PDB file of C-alpha atoms in Angstrom:
ATOM      1  CA  MET A  97      85.385  79.370 117.821  1.00  0.00           C
ATOM      2  CA  THR A  98      87.404  79.542 113.842  1.00  0.00           C
ATOM      3  CA  VAL A  99      89.195  82.347 113.277  1.00  0.00           C
ATOM      4  CA  ILE A 100      88.330  84.041 110.115  1.00  0.00           C
ATOM      5  CA  PHE A 101      91.218  85.609 109.759  1.00  0.00           C
ATOM      6  CA  LYS A 102      94.798  85.190 110.876  1.00  0.00           C
ATOM      7  CA  ALA A 103      98.001  87.872 110.780  1.00  0.00           C
ATOM      8  CA  LYS A 104     101.243  86.890 112.782  1.00  0.00           C
ATOM      9  CA  THR A 105     104.671  88.995 112.597  1.00  0.00           C
ATOM     10  CA  HIS A 106     107.848  89.857 114.871  1.00  0.00           C
ATOM     11  CA  CYS A 107     107.328  93.294 113.582  1.00  0.00           C
ATOM     12  CA  ALA A 108     105.301  94.496 116.337  1.00  0.00           C
ATOM     13  CA  TYR A 109     107.189  97.640 116.102  1.00  0.00           C
ATOM     14  CA  THR A 110     106.944  98.813 112.832  1.00  0.00           C
ATOM     15  CA  ILE A 111     103.012  98.396 113.100  1.00  0.00           C
ATOM     16  CA  LYS A 112     102.782 100.680 115.873  1.00  0.00           C
ATOM     17  CA  ILE A 113     104.389 102.991 114.542  1.00  0.00           C
ATOM     18  CA  LEU A 114     102.398 102.605 111.565  1.00  0.00           C
ATOM     19  CA  ALA A 115      99.238 103.464 113.284  1.00  0.00           C
ATOM     20  CA  GLU A 116     100.747 106.235 115.222  1.00  0.00           C
ATOM     21  CA  LEU A 117     101.466 107.927 111.575  1.00  0.00           C
ATOM     22  CA  LEU A 118      97.883 106.517 110.288  1.00  0.00           C
ATOM     23  CA  GLN A 119      96.235 108.346 113.783  1.00  0.00           C
ATOM     24  CA  ASN A 120      98.028 112.071 112.905  1.00  0.00           C
ATOM     25  CA  ASN A 121      96.176 111.984 109.294  1.00  0.00           C
ATOM     26  CA  ILE A 122      92.701 110.013 110.069  1.00  0.00           C
ATOM     27  CA  LYS A 123      90.529 109.384 112.799  1.00  0.00           C
ATOM     28  CA  THR A 124      89.228 105.886 110.714  1.00  0.00           C
ATOM     29  CA  ALA A 125      90.049 103.812 108.843  1.00  0.00           C
ATOM     30  CA  CYS A 126      88.690 101.638 106.250  1.00  0.00           C
ATOM     31  CA  PHE A 127      90.979  98.047 105.749  1.00  0.00           C
ATOM     32  CA  GLU A 128      90.842  95.973 103.232  1.00  0.00           C
ATOM     33  CA  ILE A 129      91.060  92.138 104.315  1.00  0.00           C
ATOM     34  CA  ASP A 130      91.899  89.278 101.349  1.00  0.00           C
ATOM     35  CA  GLU A 131      94.046  86.241 100.827  1.00  0.00           C
ATOM     36  CA  ASP A 132      96.733  88.660  99.284  1.00  0.00           C
ATOM     37  CA  GLY A 133      97.020  90.975 102.793  1.00  0.00           C
ATOM     38  CA  VAL A 134      95.744  93.726 104.099  1.00  0.00           C
ATOM     39  CA  LYS A 135      95.635  97.807 101.921  1.00  0.00           C
ATOM     40  CA  LEU A 136      94.626 100.880 102.919  1.00  0.00           C
ATOM     41  CA  CYS A 137      93.855 103.638 100.654  1.00  0.00           C
ATOM     42  CA  MET A 138      91.913 106.591 102.467  1.00  0.00           C
ATOM     43  CA  MET A 139      91.902 110.448 102.473  1.00  0.00           C
ATOM     44  CA  ASP A 140      91.600 112.619 105.609  1.00  0.00           C
ATOM     45  CA  HIS A 141      88.969 114.138 106.391  1.00  0.00           C
ATOM     46  CA  HIS A 142      90.537 117.678 104.282  1.00  0.00           C
ATOM     47  CA  ARG A 143      90.905 115.958 101.304  1.00  0.00           C
ATOM     48  CA  THR A 144      94.084 117.484 101.400  1.00  0.00           C
ATOM     49  CA  ILE A 145      95.941 114.341 102.102  1.00  0.00           C
ATOM     50  CA  LEU A 146      95.938 110.507 100.694  1.00  0.00           C
ATOM     51  CA  ILE A 147      97.395 107.563 102.411  1.00  0.00           C
ATOM     52  CA  GLN A 148      97.835 104.734 100.611  1.00  0.00           C
ATOM     53  CA  VAL A 149      99.228 101.316 102.830  1.00  0.00           C
ATOM     54  CA  SER A 150      99.825  97.588 101.368  1.00  0.00           C
ATOM     55  CA  LEU A 151     101.359  95.218 103.722  1.00  0.00           C
ATOM     56  CA  GLU A 152     101.289  91.507 102.239  1.00  0.00           C
ATOM     57  CA  SER A 153     100.403  87.996 102.981  1.00  0.00           C
ATOM     58  CA  GLU A 154     103.615  86.632 102.191  1.00  0.00           C
ATOM     59  CA  ASN A 155     105.754  89.270 103.624  1.00  0.00           C
ATOM     60  CA  PHE A 156     103.547  87.783 107.401  1.00  0.00           C
ATOM     61  CA  THR A 157     104.626  84.520 109.543  1.00  0.00           C
ATOM     62  CA  LEU A 158     101.578  83.471 109.594  1.00  0.00           C
ATOM     63  CA  TYR A 159      98.631  84.474 107.323  1.00  0.00           C
ATOM     64  CA  LYS A 160      95.610  83.079 106.783  1.00  0.00           C
ATOM     65  CA  PHE A 161      92.383  84.206 105.990  1.00  0.00           C
ATOM     66  CA  LYS A 162      89.056  82.326 105.509  1.00  0.00           C
ATOM     67  CA  CYS A 163      86.491  84.138 104.233  1.00  0.00           C
ATOM     68  CA  LYS A 164      84.470  83.967 100.775  1.00  0.00           C
ATOM     69  CA  ASP A 165      84.446  88.035 100.450  1.00  0.00           C
ATOM     70  CA  LYS A 166      86.892  90.087 100.927  1.00  0.00           C
ATOM     71  CA  LEU A 167      86.828  91.806 105.277  1.00  0.00           C
ATOM     72  CA  PHE A 168      85.931  95.439 105.165  1.00  0.00           C
ATOM     73  CA  LEU A 169      87.188  96.789 109.124  1.00  0.00           C
ATOM     74  CA  GLY A 170      86.099 100.340 109.758  1.00  0.00           C
ATOM     75  CA  ILE A 171      88.920 101.370 112.232  1.00  0.00           C
ATOM     76  CA  ASN A 172      89.319 103.865 114.889  1.00  0.00           C
ATOM     77  CA  LEU A 173      92.679 104.424 114.794  1.00  0.00           C
ATOM     78  CA  ASN A 174      92.630 105.989 118.644  1.00  0.00           C
ATOM     79  CA  HIS A 175      91.420 103.280 119.956  1.00  0.00           C
ATOM     80  CA  PHE A 176      93.860 101.044 117.755  1.00  0.00           C
ATOM     81  CA  HIS A 177      97.337 102.797 118.609  1.00  0.00           C
ATOM     82  CA  LYS A 178      96.160 103.622 122.426  1.00  0.00           C
ATOM     83  CA  MET A 179      96.149  99.494 122.356  1.00  0.00           C
ATOM     84  CA  LEU A 180      99.691  98.848 120.824  1.00  0.00           C
ATOM     85  CA  LYS A 181     101.367 102.329 122.875  1.00  0.00           C
ATOM     86  CA  SER A 182     103.079  98.882 125.177  1.00  0.00           C
ATOM     87  CA  ILE A 183     104.397  97.706 122.225  1.00  0.00           C
ATOM     88  CA  LYS A 184     108.510  96.642 122.198  1.00  0.00           C
ATOM     89  CA  LYS A 185     111.051  97.246 119.810  1.00  0.00           C
ATOM     90  CA  LYS A 186     111.414  92.749 120.045  1.00  0.00           C
ATOM     91  CA  ASP A 187     107.875  91.956 120.343  1.00  0.00           C
ATOM     92  CA  SER A 188     105.801  89.691 118.091  1.00  0.00           C
ATOM     93  CA  MET A 189     102.048  91.021 117.457  1.00  0.00           C
ATOM     94  CA  GLN A 190      99.215  88.477 116.111  1.00  0.00           C
ATOM     95  CA  LEU A 191      95.701  90.571 114.569  1.00  0.00           C
ATOM     96  CA  PHE A 192      92.633  87.934 114.109  1.00  0.00           C
ATOM     97  CA  ILE A 193      89.182  87.838 113.784  1.00  0.00           C
ATOM     98  CA  ASN A 194      86.755  85.356 115.629  1.00  0.00           C
ATOM     99  CA  ASP A 195      83.553  84.661 113.405  1.00  0.00           C
ATOM    100  CA  ASP A 196      82.454  84.041 117.220  1.00  0.00           C
ATOM    101  CA  SER A 197      82.411  87.630 117.584  1.00  0.00           C
ATOM    102  CA  PRO A 198      82.702  89.193 113.649  1.00  0.00           C
ATOM    103  CA  ASN A 199      82.847  92.615 114.879  1.00  0.00           C
ATOM    104  CA  ASP A 200      85.947  92.614 117.428  1.00  0.00           C
ATOM    105  CA  LEU A 201      89.542  93.055 116.063  1.00  0.00           C
ATOM    106  CA  GLY A 202      91.502  90.648 118.099  1.00  0.00           C
ATOM    107  CA  ILE A 203      95.405  92.180 118.988  1.00  0.00           C
ATOM    108  CA  LYS A 204      97.670  89.632 120.577  1.00  0.00           C
ATOM    109  CA  VAL A 205     101.296  91.228 122.144  1.00  0.00           C
ATOM    110  CA  ILE A 206     103.873  88.568 122.438  1.00  0.00           C
ATOM    111  CA  PRO A 207     106.372  89.915 124.672  1.00  0.00           C
ATOM    112  CA  LYS A 208     110.672  88.335 123.160  1.00  0.00           C
ATOM    113  CA  GLU A 209     110.884  87.174 126.565  1.00  0.00           C
ATOM    114  CA  ASN A 210     106.375  85.185 126.285  1.00  0.00           C
ATOM    115  CA  ASN A 211     106.290  85.853 129.858  1.00  0.00           C
ATOM    116  CA  ARG A 212     103.158  87.848 129.941  1.00  0.00           C
ATOM    117  CA  ILE A 213     101.074  87.999 126.536  1.00  0.00           C
ATOM    118  CA  THR A 214      98.389  90.669 125.997  1.00  0.00           C
ATOM    119  CA  THR A 215      95.172  90.786 124.148  1.00  0.00           C
ATOM    120  CA  SER A 216      92.836  93.191 123.793  1.00  0.00           C
ATOM    121  CA  PHE A 217      90.008  93.840 121.123  1.00  0.00           C
ATOM    122  CA  VAL A 218      88.509  96.776 118.945  1.00  0.00           C
ATOM    123  CA  THR A 219      85.592  97.375 117.776  1.00  0.00           C
ATOM    124  CA  ILE A 220      84.994  97.189 113.829  1.00  0.00           C
ATOM    125  CA  GLN A 221      82.978  99.824 112.926  1.00  0.00           C
ATOM    126  CA  GLU A 222      80.626 100.020 110.036  1.00  0.00           C
ATOM    127  CA  ILE A 223      82.278 102.259 107.184  1.00  0.00           C
ATOM    128  CA  GLN A 224      81.483 103.680 103.870  1.00  0.00           C
ATOM    129  CA  THR A 225      83.687 101.672 101.199  1.00  0.00           C
ATOM    130  CA  ILE A 226      85.193 105.101  98.008  1.00  0.00           C
ATOM    131  CA  ASP A 227      86.330 104.382  95.730  1.00  0.00           C
ATOM    132  CA  ILE A 228      89.228 107.211  94.779  1.00  0.00           C
ATOM    133  CA  ASP A 229      91.379 108.033  91.289  1.00  0.00           C
ATOM    134  CA  ILE A 230      95.309 107.577  92.742  1.00  0.00           C
ATOM    135  CA  PRO A 231      97.901 110.576  90.751  1.00  0.00           C
ATOM    136  CA  GLU A 232      99.490 108.920  88.788  1.00  0.00           C
ATOM    137  CA  GLY A 233     102.919 110.244  86.173  1.00  0.00           C
ATOM    138  CA  TYR A 234     105.276 110.707  87.928  1.00  0.00           C
ATOM    139  CA  GLY A 235     109.098 110.657  86.942  1.00  0.00           C
ATOM    140  CA  LYS A 236     112.266 109.144  90.023  1.00  0.00           C
ATOM    141  CA  PRO A 237     112.096 109.619  93.293  1.00  0.00           C
ATOM    142  CA  ILE A 238     114.473 111.490  95.710  1.00  0.00           C
ATOM    143  CA  ILE A 239     116.436 109.694  97.912  1.00  0.00           C
ATOM    144  CA  VAL A 240     115.914 111.164 101.108  1.00  0.00           C
ATOM    145  CA  PRO A 241     117.079 109.817 104.820  1.00  0.00           C
ATOM    146  CA  SER A 242     113.960 109.466 106.763  1.00  0.00           C
ATOM    147  CA  SER A 243     115.218 110.376 109.670  1.00  0.00           C
ATOM    148  CA  GLU A 244     116.793 113.874 108.140  1.00  0.00           C
ATOM    149  CA  TYR A 245     113.834 114.521 106.977  1.00  0.00           C
ATOM    150  CA  GLN A 246     111.878 114.457 110.060  1.00  0.00           C
ATOM    151  CA  LYS A 247     114.655 116.619 111.754  1.00  0.00           C
ATOM    152  CA  MET A 248     113.666 119.163 109.192  1.00  0.00           C
ATOM    153  CA  CYS A 249     110.913 119.242 110.070  1.00  0.00           C
ATOM    154  CA  LYS A 250     110.965 119.554 113.590  1.00  0.00           C
ATOM    155  CA  ASP A 251     113.566 122.251 113.140  1.00  0.00           C
ATOM    156  CA  MET A 252     111.249 124.369 110.468  1.00  0.00           C
ATOM    157  CA  ALA A 253     107.720 123.614 112.692  1.00  0.00           C
ATOM    158  CA  HIS A 254     109.732 126.387 114.942  1.00  0.00           C
ATOM    159  CA  ILE A 255     110.448 128.822 112.389  1.00  0.00           C
ATOM    160  CA  GLY A 256     107.744 129.080 109.511  1.00  0.00           C
ATOM    161  CA  SER A 257     103.811 127.860 109.544  1.00  0.00           C
ATOM    162  CA  MET A 258     104.570 127.193 105.877  1.00  0.00           C
ATOM    163  CA  ILE A 259     107.520 125.510 103.892  1.00  0.00           C
ATOM    164  CA  ASN A 260     108.167 126.390  99.836  1.00  0.00           C
ATOM    165  CA  VAL A 261     109.519 123.312  98.463  1.00  0.00           C
ATOM    166  CA  VAL A 262     111.121 123.888  95.312  1.00  0.00           C
ATOM    167  CA  ALA A 263     112.798 120.231  93.090  1.00  0.00           C
ATOM    168  CA  ARG A 264     114.755 119.790  89.658  1.00  0.00           C
ATOM    169  CA  ASN A 265     116.026 116.707  88.403  1.00  0.00           C
ATOM    170  CA  PHE A 266     117.335 114.908  91.642  1.00  0.00           C
ATOM    171  CA  HIS A 267     117.716 117.232  93.967  1.00  0.00           C
ATOM    172  CA  ILE A 268     114.766 118.883  95.816  1.00  0.00           C
ATOM    173  CA  LYS A 269     114.713 121.753  99.167  1.00  0.00           C
ATOM    174  CA  PHE A 270     112.347 122.962 101.361  1.00  0.00           C
ATOM    175  CA  ARG A 271     112.934 126.338 102.355  1.00  0.00           C
ATOM    176  CA  CYS A 272     111.067 128.277 105.551  1.00  0.00           C
ATOM    177  CA  ASN A 273     111.207 131.935 105.760  1.00  0.00           C
ATOM    178  CA  ALA A 274     109.723 133.614 108.691  1.00  0.00           C
ATOM    179  CA  GLY A 275     109.016 136.711 107.332  1.00  0.00           C
ATOM    180  CA  GLY A 276     112.666 137.544 106.814  1.00  0.00           C
ATOM    181  CA  VAL A 277     113.589 137.938 110.326  1.00  0.00           C
ATOM    182  CA  MET A 278     114.425 134.096 109.936  1.00  0.00           C
ATOM    183  CA  LYS A 279     115.051 132.166 107.074  1.00  0.00           C
ATOM    184  CA  ARG A 280     116.465 128.402 107.131  1.00  0.00           C
ATOM    185  CA  HIS A 281     116.548 125.723 103.834  1.00  0.00           C
ATOM    186  CA  VAL A 282     118.025 122.195 103.908  1.00  0.00           C
ATOM    187  CA  GLU A 283     118.248 120.670 100.591  1.00  0.00           C
ATOM    188  CA  PHE A 284     118.629 117.054  99.453  1.00  0.00           C
ATOM    189  CA  GLY A 285     119.678 114.513  96.411  1.00  0.00           C
ATOM    190  CA  GLU A 286     122.356 115.432  94.034  1.00  0.00           C
ATOM    191  CA  MET A 287     123.062 118.549  92.863  1.00  0.00           C
ATOM    192  CA  GLY A 288     123.028 117.857  88.352  1.00  0.00           C
ATOM    193  CA  ASP A 289     125.137 115.732  86.623  1.00  0.00           C
ATOM    194  CA  SER A 290     126.323 116.460  83.854  1.00  0.00           C
ATOM    195  CA  ASP A 291     127.511 112.925  81.993  1.00  0.00           C
ATOM    196  CA  ASP A 292     124.772 110.961  80.496  1.00  0.00           C
ATOM    197  CA  GLU A 293     122.040 114.218  81.074  1.00  0.00           C
ATOM    198  CA  GLU A 294     119.282 112.725  78.970  1.00  0.00           C
ATOM    199  CA  GLU A 295     117.098 115.636  78.892  1.00  0.00           C
ATOM    200  CA  ASP A 296     118.614 119.635  77.958  1.00  0.00           C
ATOM    201  CA  ASP A 297     118.794 121.184  81.673  1.00  0.00           C
ATOM    202  CA  ASP A 298     116.788 124.297  80.781  1.00  0.00           C
ATOM    203  CA  ASN A 299     113.268 121.636  79.364  1.00  0.00           C
ATOM    204  CA  VAL A 300     113.643 120.413  82.908  1.00  0.00           C
ATOM    205  CA  VAL A 301     110.340 122.307  84.102  1.00  0.00           C
ATOM    206  CA  GLU A 302     111.274 122.819  88.114  1.00  0.00           C
ATOM    207  CA  TYR A 303     109.011 122.134  91.136  1.00  0.00           C
ATOM    208  CA  ASN A 304     107.988 124.934  93.251  1.00  0.00           C
ATOM    209  CA  GLN A 305     105.040 124.452  95.729  1.00  0.00           C
ATOM    210  CA  ASP A 306     104.407 125.576  98.834  1.00  0.00           C
ATOM    211  CA  PHE A 307     103.233 123.774 101.921  1.00  0.00           C
ATOM    212  CA  ASP A 308     101.845 124.428 105.158  1.00  0.00           C
ATOM    213  CA  THR A 309     104.596 123.254 107.967  1.00  0.00           C
ATOM    214  CA  GLU A 310     101.873 121.638 110.040  1.00  0.00           C
ATOM    215  CA  GLN A 311     100.956 119.207 106.676  1.00  0.00           C
ATOM    216  CA  LEU A 312     104.391 117.781 105.826  1.00  0.00           C
ATOM    217  CA  SER A 313     105.163 117.609 109.770  1.00  0.00           C
ATOM    218  CA  ARG A 314     102.218 114.761 110.096  1.00  0.00           C
ATOM    219  CA  ILE A 315     103.604 112.612 108.079  1.00  0.00           C
ATOM    220  CA  THR A 316     107.367 112.111 109.683  1.00  0.00           C
ATOM    221  CA  LYS A 317     107.117 109.275 112.077  1.00  0.00           C
ATOM    222  CA  MET A 318     107.946 107.495 108.218  1.00  0.00           C
ATOM    223  CA  ALA A 319     111.198 108.118 109.772  1.00  0.00           C
ATOM    224  CA  GLY A 320     110.574 104.938 112.120  1.00  0.00           C
ATOM    225  CA  LEU A 321     109.117 102.615 108.652  1.00  0.00           C
ATOM    226  CA  SER A 322     111.942 102.738 107.093  1.00  0.00           C
ATOM    227  CA  THR A 323     115.378 104.835 107.119  1.00  0.00           C
ATOM    228  CA  SER A 324     115.027 106.215 103.712  1.00  0.00           C
ATOM    229  CA  MET A 325     111.602 107.931 101.466  1.00  0.00           C
ATOM    230  CA  GLN A 326     111.459 108.327  98.116  1.00  0.00           C
ATOM    231  CA  ILE A 327     110.256 112.507  97.092  1.00  0.00           C
ATOM    232  CA  TYR A 328     108.539 112.689  94.231  1.00  0.00           C
ATOM    233  CA  PRO A 329     107.537 115.974  92.482  1.00  0.00           C
ATOM    234  CA  LYS A 330     106.223 116.620  89.966  1.00  0.00           C
ATOM    235  CA  GLN A 331     103.947 120.214  89.090  1.00  0.00           C
ATOM    236  CA  GLY A 332     100.016 119.956  89.125  1.00  0.00           C
ATOM    237  CA  LYS A 333     100.181 116.584  91.334  1.00  0.00           C
ATOM    238  CA  PRO A 334     100.422 116.301  94.803  1.00  0.00           C
ATOM    239  CA  LEU A 335     104.023 115.778  96.229  1.00  0.00           C
ATOM    240  CA  LEU A 336     104.601 112.246  96.521  1.00  0.00           C
ATOM    241  CA  PHE A 337     106.001 110.197  99.192  1.00  0.00           C
ATOM    242  CA  LYS A 338     106.692 106.361  99.363  1.00  0.00           C
ATOM    243  CA  SER A 339     108.348 104.135 101.499  1.00  0.00           C
ATOM    244  CA  ALA A 340     108.653 100.693 103.491  1.00  0.00           C
ATOM    245  CA  ILE A 341     106.853  99.659 105.755  1.00  0.00           C
ATOM    246  CA  GLY A 342     110.213  97.837 107.917  1.00  0.00           C
ATOM    247  CA  SER A 343     109.911  94.093 105.881  1.00  0.00           C
ATOM    248  CA  LEU A 344     105.394  94.114 105.189  1.00  0.00           C
ATOM    249  CA  GLY A 345     104.781  96.511 102.530  1.00  0.00           C
ATOM    250  CA  LYS A 346     105.260 100.030 101.783  1.00  0.00           C
ATOM    251  CA  ILE A 347     103.453 102.785 101.512  1.00  0.00           C
ATOM    252  CA  SER A 348     102.808 105.851  99.945  1.00  0.00           C
ATOM    253  CA  ILE A 349     101.643 109.315 100.653  1.00  0.00           C
ATOM    254  CA  TYR A 350      99.879 112.339  98.308  1.00  0.00           C
ATOM    255  CA  ILE A 351     100.187 115.749 100.081  1.00  0.00           C
ATOM    256  CA  LYS A 352      98.347 118.674  98.037  1.00  0.00           C
ATOM    257  CA  SER A 353     100.248 121.842  97.812  1.00  0.00           C
ATOM    258  CA  LYS A 354      98.135 125.121  99.509  1.00  0.00           C
ATOM    259  CA  ASP A 355      97.817 126.602  95.351  1.00  0.00           C
ATOM    260  CA  LEU A 356      96.361 123.070  94.441  1.00  0.00           C
ATOM    261  CA  ILE A 357      94.014 123.195  97.560  1.00  0.00           C
ATOM    262  CA  GLU A 358      93.143 126.880  96.418  1.00  0.00           C
ATOM    263  CA  LYS A 359      92.275 125.523  93.067  1.00  0.00           C
ATOM    264  CA  GLU A 360      90.407 122.859  93.781  1.00  0.00           C
ATOM    265  CA  ASN A 361      88.101 125.425  96.987  1.00  0.00           C
ATOM    266  CA  SER A 362      87.678 127.624  94.042  1.00  0.00           C
ATOM    267  CA  VAL A 363      85.859 124.962  91.839  1.00  0.00           C
ATOM    268  CA  LEU A 364      82.347 125.264  91.976  1.00  0.00           C
ATOM    269  CA  GLU A 365      81.617 121.427  91.300  1.00  0.00           C
ATOM    270  CA  SER A 366      77.638 120.593  90.753  1.00  0.00           C
ATOM    271  CA  ASP A 367      78.374 116.936  91.582  1.00  0.00           C
ATOM    272  CA  ASP A 368      80.833 115.068  94.498  1.00  0.00           C
ATOM    273  CA  ASP A 369      83.254 113.797  92.944  1.00  0.00           C
ATOM    274  CA  ASP A 370      85.592 111.391  94.857  1.00  0.00           C
ATOM    275  CA  ASP A 371      89.047 112.692  92.491  1.00  0.00           C
ATOM    276  CA  PHE A 372      91.903 113.310  95.346  1.00  0.00           C
TER     277      PHE A 372
END
């Protein structure tokens, strides 16, 4: 029995949170594995959210890849997350594929006490890989505490089904309105910095877009990956959220506004392209 892929990390709990975040947005993921690490680039079923994940091989305590070509693993994220549910904060884990069972992804969970090692398997499915054009042209981010973003989404979910996002320079505001009966807004970042302003304030384009509350709430598990996130607002483009994945890698999530979705739905395209 020869191992064709093996990756070990002490950050099992981080992988568990990542799996839950992915499961909240995508049903089946196609992971790309090679000697450089594990990558993912996929849209949700409705093509309103794009998720990019990169886990670099150098960040694992052990990483082996013994294939000539890249591996593409179609994984049911619901099944994958179920196999990780019992993981505790100080556990280690090992992901592996053996050459005698190349259609099974092995998941070995090792507790800190090393008293009960659990090995589970998830079936690898065949899934079509699609090249996706990644949105570009973003400016500088607004730094937001991940836990505060999570708390804001949880609170606003009880107020209204839509959140208005307004951003300018290094300041961002999330506004929710329940038909005038209840209102709330939460602000992050710097209100203004008059020192060394590179641009005249009048020339700065304000970002102002509406999002479904549920859409923004589906990424709150980012709070378990890092203490802070970077939000990149750019008019005419999806709202970009970036975060570290513990010490393992990074994640980028692009969310389309209601305006972008409506514009795309109103355009009848003759061919089915894969641009995001």
